[in-house]
Amino acid sequence: MNVIAERIADFLKQYPPFNNLSIEELTIVATSIRVVNIEKHKTLFRINDVLHDSFYVVASGVINLSVISDAEETLLNKCVEGDVFGLRPFFAKNNYMMTAKAREESVVYAIPIDTFRPFVAKNAEVLNFLLESFANNSNNPEDRQNKGKLLSDHVVYTGGSQSEMQYFQSLTYNKMPLKSFVNTTVRDAAQLMTDNLMDNLIIVDNNHFPVGIVTDSDMRSKIATGRVPITATVDKIMAAPVLAVPENVSLAEAQLLILKYNVSHLCVTQDGSDKSEIKGIISEHDLIVAQASNPGVLIKEIKRSQDAKDLKKIRAKLSDMIQTSINKNIPLSHISNIAGEINLALIKRSVELAILDMGSPPARFAWLSIGSQGRKEQLLLTDQDSILVFEDVAPEKYRDVKDYFLKLAKRATSTLEKIGYPYCPNVHMASNILWCKSLSDWTKQYENWINTPGEKSNEISSIFFDYEIAFGEIKIEEAITDVIFRNASRGKLFFDYLGNDALRKPPPLSFFKKFNVEEEGANENKFDIKTRALMPLIDGARLFCLSLNIKGINNTYLRFKQLAMTDPRHSEIYLNCAEAFVILSKIRTVEGLKTESDGQFINLEELSKVDREKLKNALAPMKDLEELIKARFQLTQFS
């Protein structure tokens, strides 16, 4: 192997996927590589160009990847040393969907597809690396620290960066920034950055307040050019002052600041100013990584998905986003709203894929998510609940129409189960013959539940009164709502039934204010936060909204907020319940994410003293709610 090829091989083996190749394979790749020098602002390939016979690795410099959005060129990503891009020739026949342009004078290695393809075919790690990146527009799936990143040119830019959802979306960034002092020499700073594989160094004062930042770009433009000697101190080349942000900065806020001030990094500090301790550093690359999990982007990906496998990957991204958002203290009500929209989009696509398999439906219909999905409170992968309502058809067509929708529902619920939503243990699903029927049948069903409650108590479930349309005709959902509220207005027995059902839930605390925990079984000594804490609040909010004719609000938190306005005499109780619901939901979600479960059972021993007190305090409003239910509906706990 010649000296140049040897140097290229040494460079490549630092980065995936090349670190999965043997020395012999690396030698073959390195000797086939073409070195391409690209002048500043010159283009390697453009959108709609015919595909090249190579893909590329950045050897030095910076390559910008951009797309056209709303007639403007929009920067999607920056590729730096070790980044792989231009993968489209591997997996697609149509032309490039991005433009690759040098941000500065750059060198890239062109690796012939024909030379590299045999190693992909026989090396699962290399193939998975390239496939996962190309399919998901993800960065290096093997390395969350982004040391050697893989950047896809498959993505379709979706815009909408200033949407409400993205405004609150949180960021993952480096919480252990590299720091040094103003009297550090440039030579020492460069060595420090090299040793730690970092492209930036925060310069701090004696209080550890950030006063400046040095980046690779500063080293290239000020030191490599000879403008400043390597023996100088870093204050001669650092950018100052820094742009500081608080720890809970959102994606959109960070993007706006970077664009507005034309900087490449933001310093995260304790109070969001440069007069407090440095806590982290946000790079432009962090913003690109966050874009991949933008809720708007996820919904676009859902619409393009072709099977359950695609949808499962997107649901995993949602779980990551929920975890990150909770860590950043994003308001839970907002997280629930985002998660609810994405969950509904996943359900809708599951129904659409079933229709694509089976052909057009024989009648109009509505797929309604019920229970926690219908309330947009499903932050964890809990079981699916749904009903299907199809329009009334001629009697002779009824059986065939119902058969079609039952088959459709079985396909859709099967897809949802593969995504990660378990089948409902009580079979409250559209695939159950009981819960897939015509509008007239559903009208009778709701009328029976409301007018003769308890007659067939094993059939009634209050979750059927929490619903949200996921797919189909909105007028069918509206018809169900009209039936419910028309009958509920004269349904004293119904409210007695629901009220007593709410009061029957086992109390969360004992007479001596101790937590009531499970006494036996797999969850012995654990606290059932769902049954003892959340369900009484959910039941109470539903009961009062139905009795006060409040339509169109299914979410428990929003129901309590609306009740505070509709029934101002008891607003304090409702607002306290709203706050309690958020606290309890967060505790359950954190537990579920930690244990990869539905979070229903809390190990109190693992809670800190502060969290145990927070949990206990959140249970206090439930007593007031219980008394209000008894007074309003003239009930006792034993009626």
XYZ file of C-alpha atoms in Angstrom:
639
model
C 0.000 0.000 0.000
C 1.398 3.421 -0.940
C 1.915 6.180 1.612
C -1.192 8.172 0.592
C -3.459 5.113 0.739
C -1.973 4.185 4.105
C -2.737 7.657 5.441
C -6.316 7.445 4.125
C -6.809 4.014 5.733
C -5.551 5.329 9.088
C -8.038 8.197 8.806
C -11.014 6.019 7.859
C -10.556 3.410 10.578
C -11.333 6.081 13.204
C -14.921 6.355 11.996
C -17.902 4.032 11.490
C -18.755 2.214 9.345
C -15.113 1.801 8.285
C -14.051 0.710 11.782
C -16.002 -2.495 11.103
C -13.736 -3.423 8.176
C -10.630 -5.602 8.375
C -7.183 -4.170 7.567
C -7.257 -5.953 4.199
C -10.689 -4.515 3.352
C -9.622 -1.025 4.432
C -6.565 -1.330 2.185
C -8.728 -2.155 -0.839
C -11.050 0.785 -0.069
C -8.205 3.238 0.580
C -6.354 2.394 -2.662
C -9.532 2.919 -4.709
C -10.364 6.332 -3.229
C -10.261 9.498 -5.302
C -9.261 12.648 -3.424
C -11.460 15.627 -4.364
C -10.455 19.219 -3.565
C -13.426 21.596 -3.455
C -12.977 25.355 -3.376
C -15.045 27.510 -1.031
C -18.696 27.821 -2.209
C -18.149 25.263 -5.001
C -20.682 22.455 -5.408
C -20.036 18.699 -5.366
C -23.584 17.808 -6.453
C -26.923 19.610 -6.692
C -30.576 18.693 -6.252
C -31.747 16.671 -9.288
C -28.175 15.936 -10.459
C -27.632 12.438 -11.822
C -26.249 10.170 -9.096
C -22.471 9.789 -8.867
C -20.690 6.435 -8.816
C -19.244 7.230 -5.370
C -20.267 8.303 -1.910
C -18.195 10.710 0.157
C -16.317 11.183 3.419
C -15.155 14.604 4.591
C -11.368 14.568 5.079
C -11.108 18.252 6.022
C -13.182 21.415 5.824
C -16.964 21.702 5.960
C -19.574 20.586 3.426
C -23.063 22.099 3.695
C -26.067 19.950 2.773
C -29.058 22.028 1.749
C -32.502 21.659 0.229
C -34.947 23.958 -1.497
C -37.915 24.916 0.680
C -40.417 27.645 -0.219
C -38.164 28.723 -3.114
C -35.257 29.303 -0.695
C -32.152 27.227 -0.125
C -32.312 25.933 3.456
C -29.273 24.548 5.277
C -30.080 21.077 6.539
C -26.738 19.975 7.913
C -23.012 20.619 8.014
C -20.626 17.733 7.367
C -17.259 17.953 9.071
C -14.242 15.642 9.322
C -15.277 11.980 9.389
C -18.859 12.567 8.254
C -20.232 10.347 5.494
C -22.711 11.765 2.972
C -24.029 11.272 -0.546
C -25.378 7.768 0.147
C -28.266 7.974 -2.310
C -26.499 5.947 -5.078
C -26.380 2.965 -2.703
C -30.110 2.734 -2.162
C -32.001 4.714 -4.796
C -32.072 5.137 -8.567
C -33.545 8.643 -8.792
C -31.460 11.812 -8.677
C -29.988 13.642 -5.684
C -32.459 15.323 -3.339
C -29.890 17.677 -1.773
C -27.133 20.038 -2.717
C -23.637 19.498 -1.297
C -21.574 22.701 -1.269
C -18.226 23.549 0.360
C -18.628 26.085 3.163
C -14.854 26.548 3.096
C -11.981 25.052 1.166
C -12.460 21.320 1.704
C -11.105 17.887 0.860
C -13.424 14.878 0.483
C -12.707 11.244 -0.246
C -14.810 9.764 -3.055
C -15.338 6.036 -2.376
C -16.493 4.069 -5.442
C -19.817 2.296 -4.810
C -18.708 -0.783 -6.776
C -15.586 -1.181 -4.642
C -17.432 -0.751 -1.339
C -20.608 -2.719 -2.119
C -19.103 -6.227 -1.531
C -18.063 -5.234 2.001
C -21.581 -3.963 2.698
C -23.113 -7.192 1.440
C -21.052 -9.415 3.739
C -20.825 -7.168 6.813
C -24.109 -6.796 8.712
C -22.789 -3.962 10.905
C -21.804 -1.871 7.888
C -25.077 -2.568 6.090
C -27.216 -1.795 9.142
C -25.295 1.408 9.724
C -25.876 2.664 6.181
C -29.488 1.441 5.970
C -30.543 2.922 9.300
C -29.060 6.268 8.439
C -30.499 6.372 4.940
C -33.972 5.274 6.070
C -34.264 7.478 9.128
C -32.063 10.464 8.341
C -30.373 9.690 11.660
C -26.856 10.491 12.672
C -24.457 7.739 13.538
C -26.801 5.151 15.072
C -23.915 3.478 16.893
C -22.495 6.528 18.634
C -24.726 8.899 20.565
C -21.739 11.143 21.298
C -21.558 11.895 17.543
C -17.876 10.981 17.165
C -17.974 10.215 13.444
C -21.422 10.996 12.163
C -23.386 9.598 9.268
C -25.546 12.107 7.435
C -28.243 11.024 5.032
C -29.180 12.805 1.848
C -32.500 10.993 1.752
C -34.488 13.400 3.916
C -37.313 15.510 2.531
C -37.255 18.871 4.296
C -40.587 19.573 5.936
C -40.253 23.155 7.131
C -42.629 24.381 9.810
C -39.746 25.088 12.161
C -41.660 27.721 14.085
C -44.643 25.518 14.835
C -45.991 25.542 18.361
C -44.809 21.989 18.901
C -41.226 22.744 17.917
C -41.229 25.904 19.994
C -41.409 23.771 23.120
C -39.273 20.902 21.849
C -36.228 20.465 24.047
C -32.632 19.848 23.063
C -29.995 17.276 23.855
C -26.557 18.852 24.127
C -23.113 18.342 25.660
C -23.431 18.806 29.427
C -19.685 18.348 30.011
C -18.146 21.166 27.957
C -14.403 21.475 27.624
C -13.195 24.493 29.634
C -10.003 26.485 30.018
C -8.800 29.924 31.164
C -7.864 33.102 29.276
C -4.145 32.672 29.989
C -4.052 29.265 28.236
C -1.809 29.286 25.160
C -3.244 28.470 21.753
C -0.877 25.467 21.552
C -2.232 24.041 24.830
C -5.804 24.775 23.804
C -5.329 22.925 20.499
C -3.811 19.971 22.326
C -6.686 19.933 24.814
C -9.284 19.958 22.028
C -7.442 17.200 20.131
C -7.055 14.975 23.192
C -10.778 15.276 23.985
C -11.993 15.007 20.365
C -13.845 18.312 20.732
C -14.282 21.064 18.156
C -14.775 23.812 20.734
C -13.313 25.077 24.010
C -15.138 27.368 26.457
C -12.942 30.034 28.008
C -13.993 30.840 31.585
C -12.948 33.306 34.269
C -12.018 32.423 37.861
C -15.734 32.056 38.752
C -16.218 29.612 35.856
C -18.393 32.167 34.072
C -17.984 31.901 30.272
C -16.071 34.805 28.678
C -15.360 33.393 25.216
C -15.250 30.365 22.937
C -12.551 28.923 20.665
C -13.579 26.612 17.802
C -11.820 24.582 15.116
C -12.744 27.356 12.728
C -10.769 29.866 14.832
C -7.761 27.551 14.756
C -7.947 27.266 10.974
C -8.671 30.905 10.149
C -6.407 32.593 12.723
C -3.625 30.138 13.574
C -3.131 27.981 10.465
C -3.030 31.146 8.327
C -0.285 32.602 10.498
C -2.297 35.643 11.571
C -1.803 34.799 15.263
C 1.195 32.835 16.645
C 0.570 29.488 18.349
C 2.298 30.833 21.453
C -0.381 33.515 21.946
C -3.018 33.174 24.660
C -6.512 32.090 23.696
C -8.048 35.489 24.435
C -6.358 36.661 21.203
C -8.431 34.296 19.050
C -11.593 33.533 21.038
C -15.031 34.809 20.042
C -16.378 37.053 22.802
C -18.731 37.643 24.453
C -20.510 34.293 24.344
C -24.212 33.950 23.617
C -25.749 32.374 26.749
C -29.079 30.541 27.122
C -30.879 28.814 30.062
C -30.818 25.038 30.556
C -34.393 24.495 29.345
C -33.949 26.368 26.046
C -36.158 24.993 23.260
C -35.108 23.951 19.774
C -36.835 26.885 18.084
C -35.376 29.434 20.507
C -31.868 28.060 19.964
C -32.299 28.116 16.182
C -33.499 31.716 16.237
C -30.489 32.845 18.289
C -27.952 31.052 16.083
C -29.504 32.538 12.947
C -29.942 36.018 14.422
C -26.388 36.359 15.747
C -24.650 34.187 13.116
C -22.840 32.040 15.708
C -22.070 28.318 15.661
C -22.441 27.604 19.401
C -24.576 28.650 22.370
C -23.351 28.480 25.965
C -25.817 26.961 28.424
C -25.502 28.589 31.846
C -27.202 28.270 35.200
C -29.402 31.356 34.803
C -29.180 31.923 31.043
C -26.675 34.793 31.297
C -22.896 34.946 30.916
C -22.680 35.911 34.602
C -23.356 32.400 35.902
C -21.649 29.019 35.784
C -21.352 27.202 32.462
C -23.535 24.064 32.273
C -23.239 22.949 28.654
C -22.664 23.855 25.029
C -25.145 23.673 22.120
C -23.729 23.324 18.626
C -25.394 23.747 15.246
C -25.073 19.991 14.901
C -27.176 19.473 18.054
C -29.956 21.428 16.346
C -29.777 19.181 13.295
C -29.976 16.072 15.487
C -33.000 17.561 17.276
C -34.665 18.276 13.919
C -34.778 14.540 13.246
C -37.135 14.196 16.244
C -39.177 17.316 15.520
C -42.844 16.317 16.046
C -43.756 17.826 12.695
C -41.074 15.735 10.990
C -42.261 12.600 12.823
C -45.821 13.119 11.588
C -44.526 13.539 8.014
C -42.533 10.313 8.423
C -45.643 8.538 9.693
C -47.581 9.574 6.574
C -44.844 8.087 4.358
C -44.456 4.839 6.327
C -45.307 1.615 4.545
C -45.468 -0.953 7.349
C -45.490 -1.564 11.110
C -41.682 -1.755 11.195
C -41.406 1.849 9.953
C -44.041 3.031 12.419
C -42.371 1.246 15.343
C -39.139 3.201 14.743
C -41.083 6.470 14.841
C -42.832 5.475 18.093
C -39.371 4.819 19.571
C -38.360 8.370 18.601
C -41.481 9.658 20.360
C -40.460 7.811 23.535
C -37.022 9.443 23.358
C -38.644 12.843 22.859
C -40.957 12.339 25.860
C -37.981 11.316 28.017
C -35.928 14.343 26.924
C -38.852 16.728 27.367
C -39.489 15.496 30.909
C -35.788 15.839 31.730
C -35.977 19.445 30.505
C -39.089 20.204 32.581
C -41.218 20.991 29.527
C -44.838 21.376 30.812
C -46.447 17.927 30.890
C -49.660 19.282 29.382
C -47.662 20.278 26.322
C -45.821 16.951 26.133
C -49.202 15.177 26.295
C -50.547 17.311 23.461
C -47.576 16.497 21.204
C -47.605 12.800 22.119
C -51.381 12.680 21.595
C -51.084 14.068 18.071
C -48.312 11.616 17.157
C -50.189 8.666 18.682
C -53.291 9.624 16.667
C -51.166 9.916 13.506
C -49.781 6.401 14.132
C -53.318 5.038 14.578
C -54.528 6.835 11.457
C -51.676 5.418 9.365
C -52.365 1.916 10.716
C -55.976 2.221 9.503
C -54.822 3.651 6.160
C -52.415 0.752 5.605
C -55.275 -1.694 6.314
C -57.435 0.081 3.727
C -54.570 -0.006 1.183
C -54.407 -3.790 1.682
C -58.169 -4.408 1.556
C -59.464 -1.824 -0.892
C -61.918 1.038 -0.443
C -64.436 0.776 2.425
C -68.035 -0.053 1.434
C -69.388 2.769 3.639
C -68.237 5.873 5.464
C -66.967 5.293 8.979
C -65.094 6.766 11.943
C -62.318 5.127 13.967
C -62.467 6.549 17.481
C -59.639 6.146 19.964
C -61.061 5.786 23.461
C -59.602 5.752 26.971
C -56.168 7.319 27.482
C -55.610 7.604 23.706
C -58.942 9.382 23.386
C -57.959 11.745 26.214
C -54.477 12.348 24.700
C -52.896 11.112 27.915
C -50.967 8.129 26.537
C -47.319 9.001 27.154
C -46.281 5.377 27.707
C -46.847 2.304 25.551
C -50.049 1.255 27.293
C -52.736 -0.896 25.659
C -54.867 0.245 22.733
C -58.590 1.058 23.074
C -60.858 1.874 20.128
C -64.300 1.628 18.569
C -65.441 1.712 14.939
C -68.701 3.365 13.848
C -69.906 2.936 10.267
C -72.814 4.733 8.652
C -76.218 3.043 8.440
C -76.626 0.868 5.353
C -79.476 -1.137 3.815
C -80.328 -4.261 5.912
C -79.278 -6.637 3.141
C -75.796 -5.031 3.029
C -75.273 -4.849 6.787
C -73.548 -8.193 7.264
C -71.051 -7.737 4.405
C -70.281 -4.178 5.476
C -69.719 -5.202 9.076
C -67.505 -8.119 7.964
C -65.329 -5.706 5.977
C -64.887 -3.365 8.929
C -64.139 -6.201 11.357
C -61.389 -7.443 9.013
C -60.124 -3.879 8.624
C -60.051 -3.420 12.397
C -58.210 -6.706 12.925
C -55.501 -5.597 10.492
C -55.207 -2.153 12.047
C -55.102 -3.401 15.650
C -52.516 -6.017 14.623
C -50.339 -3.252 13.151
C -50.711 -1.210 16.348
C -49.710 -4.241 18.412
C -46.541 -4.606 16.289
C -45.773 -0.908 16.803
C -45.818 -1.514 20.550
C -49.385 -0.846 21.727
C -50.542 -4.103 23.414
C -54.020 -5.474 22.778
C -56.551 -4.311 25.364
C -56.946 -7.108 27.971
C -60.681 -6.261 28.189
C -60.907 -6.378 24.361
C -62.181 -2.791 24.158
C -61.075 -2.629 20.515
C -62.684 -2.060 17.140
C -61.709 -5.621 16.164
C -64.217 -6.940 18.758
C -67.624 -7.618 17.181
C -69.239 -5.743 20.125
C -67.374 -2.518 19.385
C -67.578 -2.445 15.586
C -71.098 -1.546 14.489
C -73.369 0.917 12.707
C -74.276 4.389 13.913
C -77.807 3.217 14.783
C -76.415 0.325 16.808
C -74.039 2.650 18.617
C -76.874 5.077 19.291
C -78.832 2.288 20.983
C -75.723 1.201 22.885
C -75.083 4.679 24.341
C -78.784 5.169 25.090
C -78.827 1.896 27.032
C -75.684 2.803 28.978
C -77.097 6.209 29.922
C -80.766 5.366 30.484
C -80.411 1.953 32.134
C -76.939 2.063 33.722
C -75.812 -1.029 35.572
C -78.396 -3.247 33.888
C -75.544 -5.035 32.154
C -72.774 -3.647 34.275
C -70.171 -5.972 32.806
C -70.664 -4.206 29.459
C -70.445 -0.568 30.548
C -67.080 1.080 30.699
C -66.697 4.779 31.320
C -63.755 4.935 28.899
C -66.306 4.808 26.050
C -67.175 8.401 26.986
C -63.602 9.586 26.348
C -62.983 9.515 22.597
C -61.124 11.270 19.810
C -61.491 10.645 16.087
C -58.312 9.167 14.599
C -59.628 8.435 11.105
C -62.789 8.936 9.087
C -65.916 11.083 9.058
C -66.012 13.834 11.661
C -69.821 13.989 11.301
C -70.086 10.445 12.650
C -68.126 11.470 15.766
C -70.386 14.524 16.135
C -73.454 12.278 15.896
C -72.133 10.128 18.783
C -71.515 13.281 20.860
C -75.077 14.498 20.209
C -76.516 11.149 21.313
C -74.498 11.191 24.555
C -75.325 14.738 25.629
C -78.964 14.577 24.531
C -79.528 11.531 26.721
C -77.257 12.650 29.556
C -79.303 15.820 30.047
C -82.077 13.689 31.549
C -79.928 10.891 32.935
C -79.986 11.220 36.729
C -79.545 7.466 37.100
C -76.530 7.645 34.815
C -74.820 10.295 36.953
C -75.626 8.339 40.109
C -73.965 5.333 38.497
C -70.859 7.221 37.327
C -70.617 9.096 40.633
C -70.746 5.928 42.697
C -68.271 4.288 40.328
C -65.852 7.164 40.976
C -66.351 6.938 44.740
C -65.736 3.173 44.760
C -62.074 3.522 43.770
C -59.782 2.296 46.578
C -58.425 5.211 48.646
C -54.768 6.163 48.123
C -54.074 6.898 51.807
C -55.013 5.162 55.035
C -56.760 6.825 57.987
C -53.307 7.610 59.355
C -52.215 9.211 56.033
C -50.001 6.284 55.072
C -49.859 5.089 51.466
C -52.164 2.153 50.780
C -49.943 -0.311 48.910
C -50.534 -3.708 47.289
C -50.588 -6.411 49.952
C -49.704 -9.415 47.779
C -48.724 -10.538 44.306
C -46.002 -9.376 41.919
C -46.453 -5.740 42.967
C -46.503 -6.297 46.722
C -45.669 -3.143 48.724
C -45.961 -0.963 45.602
C -48.387 1.928 45.185
C -50.986 1.638 42.387
C -50.846 5.210 41.084
C -53.266 4.496 38.225
C -56.176 2.994 40.199
C -55.793 4.856 43.488
C -54.695 8.299 42.270
C -55.212 8.988 38.570
C -58.495 7.158 37.908
C -60.513 9.059 40.572
C -59.407 12.347 38.976
C -60.153 11.088 35.445
C -63.585 9.798 36.555
C -64.404 13.033 38.395
C -63.460 15.284 35.476
C -65.532 13.185 33.056
C -68.547 13.103 35.407
C -68.686 16.880 35.892
C -68.129 17.663 32.195
C -70.952 15.347 31.147
C -73.287 16.786 33.795
C -72.444 20.413 32.884
C -72.797 19.795 29.135
C -69.133 20.569 28.363
C -68.498 19.083 24.906
C -65.360 18.550 22.877
C -62.852 18.413 25.765
C -61.609 14.932 26.614
C -58.247 15.589 28.267
C -58.470 15.425 32.090
C -56.215 18.417 32.730
C -58.140 20.585 30.233
C -61.468 19.337 31.582
C -60.574 20.588 35.076
C -59.392 23.927 33.654
C -62.675 24.320 31.774
C -64.700 23.290 34.840
C -62.989 26.063 36.841
C -64.416 28.578 34.346
C -67.841 26.945 33.960
C -68.401 26.404 37.692
C -66.440 29.279 39.343
C -67.841 28.573 42.845
C -65.671 25.468 43.000
C -62.832 26.699 40.799
C -60.203 26.184 43.502
C -61.040 22.484 43.772
C -60.898 22.024 39.997
C -57.597 23.909 39.607
C -56.027 21.932 42.447
C -57.177 18.724 40.769
C -55.689 19.877 37.436
C -52.322 20.495 39.079
C -52.501 17.191 40.973
C -53.260 15.302 37.757
C -50.149 16.733 36.073
C -47.891 15.859 39.033
C -49.261 12.302 39.308
C -49.049 11.749 35.534
C -45.434 12.875 35.526
C -44.538 10.508 38.388
C -46.182 7.629 36.527
C -44.484 8.526 33.233
C -41.038 8.787 34.824
C -41.577 5.386 36.492
C -42.734 3.840 33.211
C -39.778 5.188 31.224
C -37.361 4.042 33.930
C -38.755 0.497 34.197
C -39.956 0.167 30.564
C -43.454 -0.580 31.866
C -46.844 1.156 31.983
C -45.710 2.870 35.202
C -48.822 1.793 37.115
C -47.027 0.541 40.229
C -44.613 2.842 42.056
C -41.887 1.518 44.329
C -42.127 4.092 47.111
C -38.770 3.020 48.539
C -37.065 4.246 45.373
C -38.657 7.717 45.598
C -36.717 10.473 47.312
C -38.237 12.013 50.425
C -39.099 15.112 48.389
C -40.841 13.053 45.688
C -42.788 11.044 48.275
C -44.034 14.307 49.794
C -44.882 15.619 46.339
C -46.873 12.449 45.648
C -48.701 12.650 48.982
C -49.518 16.354 48.514
C -50.910 15.627 45.031
C -53.433 13.243 46.614
C -54.885 15.949 48.884
C -57.347 17.526 46.345
C -58.990 14.146 45.774
C -60.834 14.337 49.097
C -62.354 17.701 48.119
C -63.339 16.290 44.733
C -64.963 13.295 46.416
C -66.992 15.553 48.726
C -68.067 17.692 45.758
C -69.274 14.578 43.901
C -71.291 13.475 46.948
C -72.843 16.921 47.381
C -73.593 17.581 43.699
C -75.180 14.216 42.985
C -76.539 13.593 46.510
C -74.536 10.418 46.954
C -72.926 8.587 49.795
C -70.009 6.254 49.298
C -72.415 3.363 49.910
C -75.335 4.405 47.691
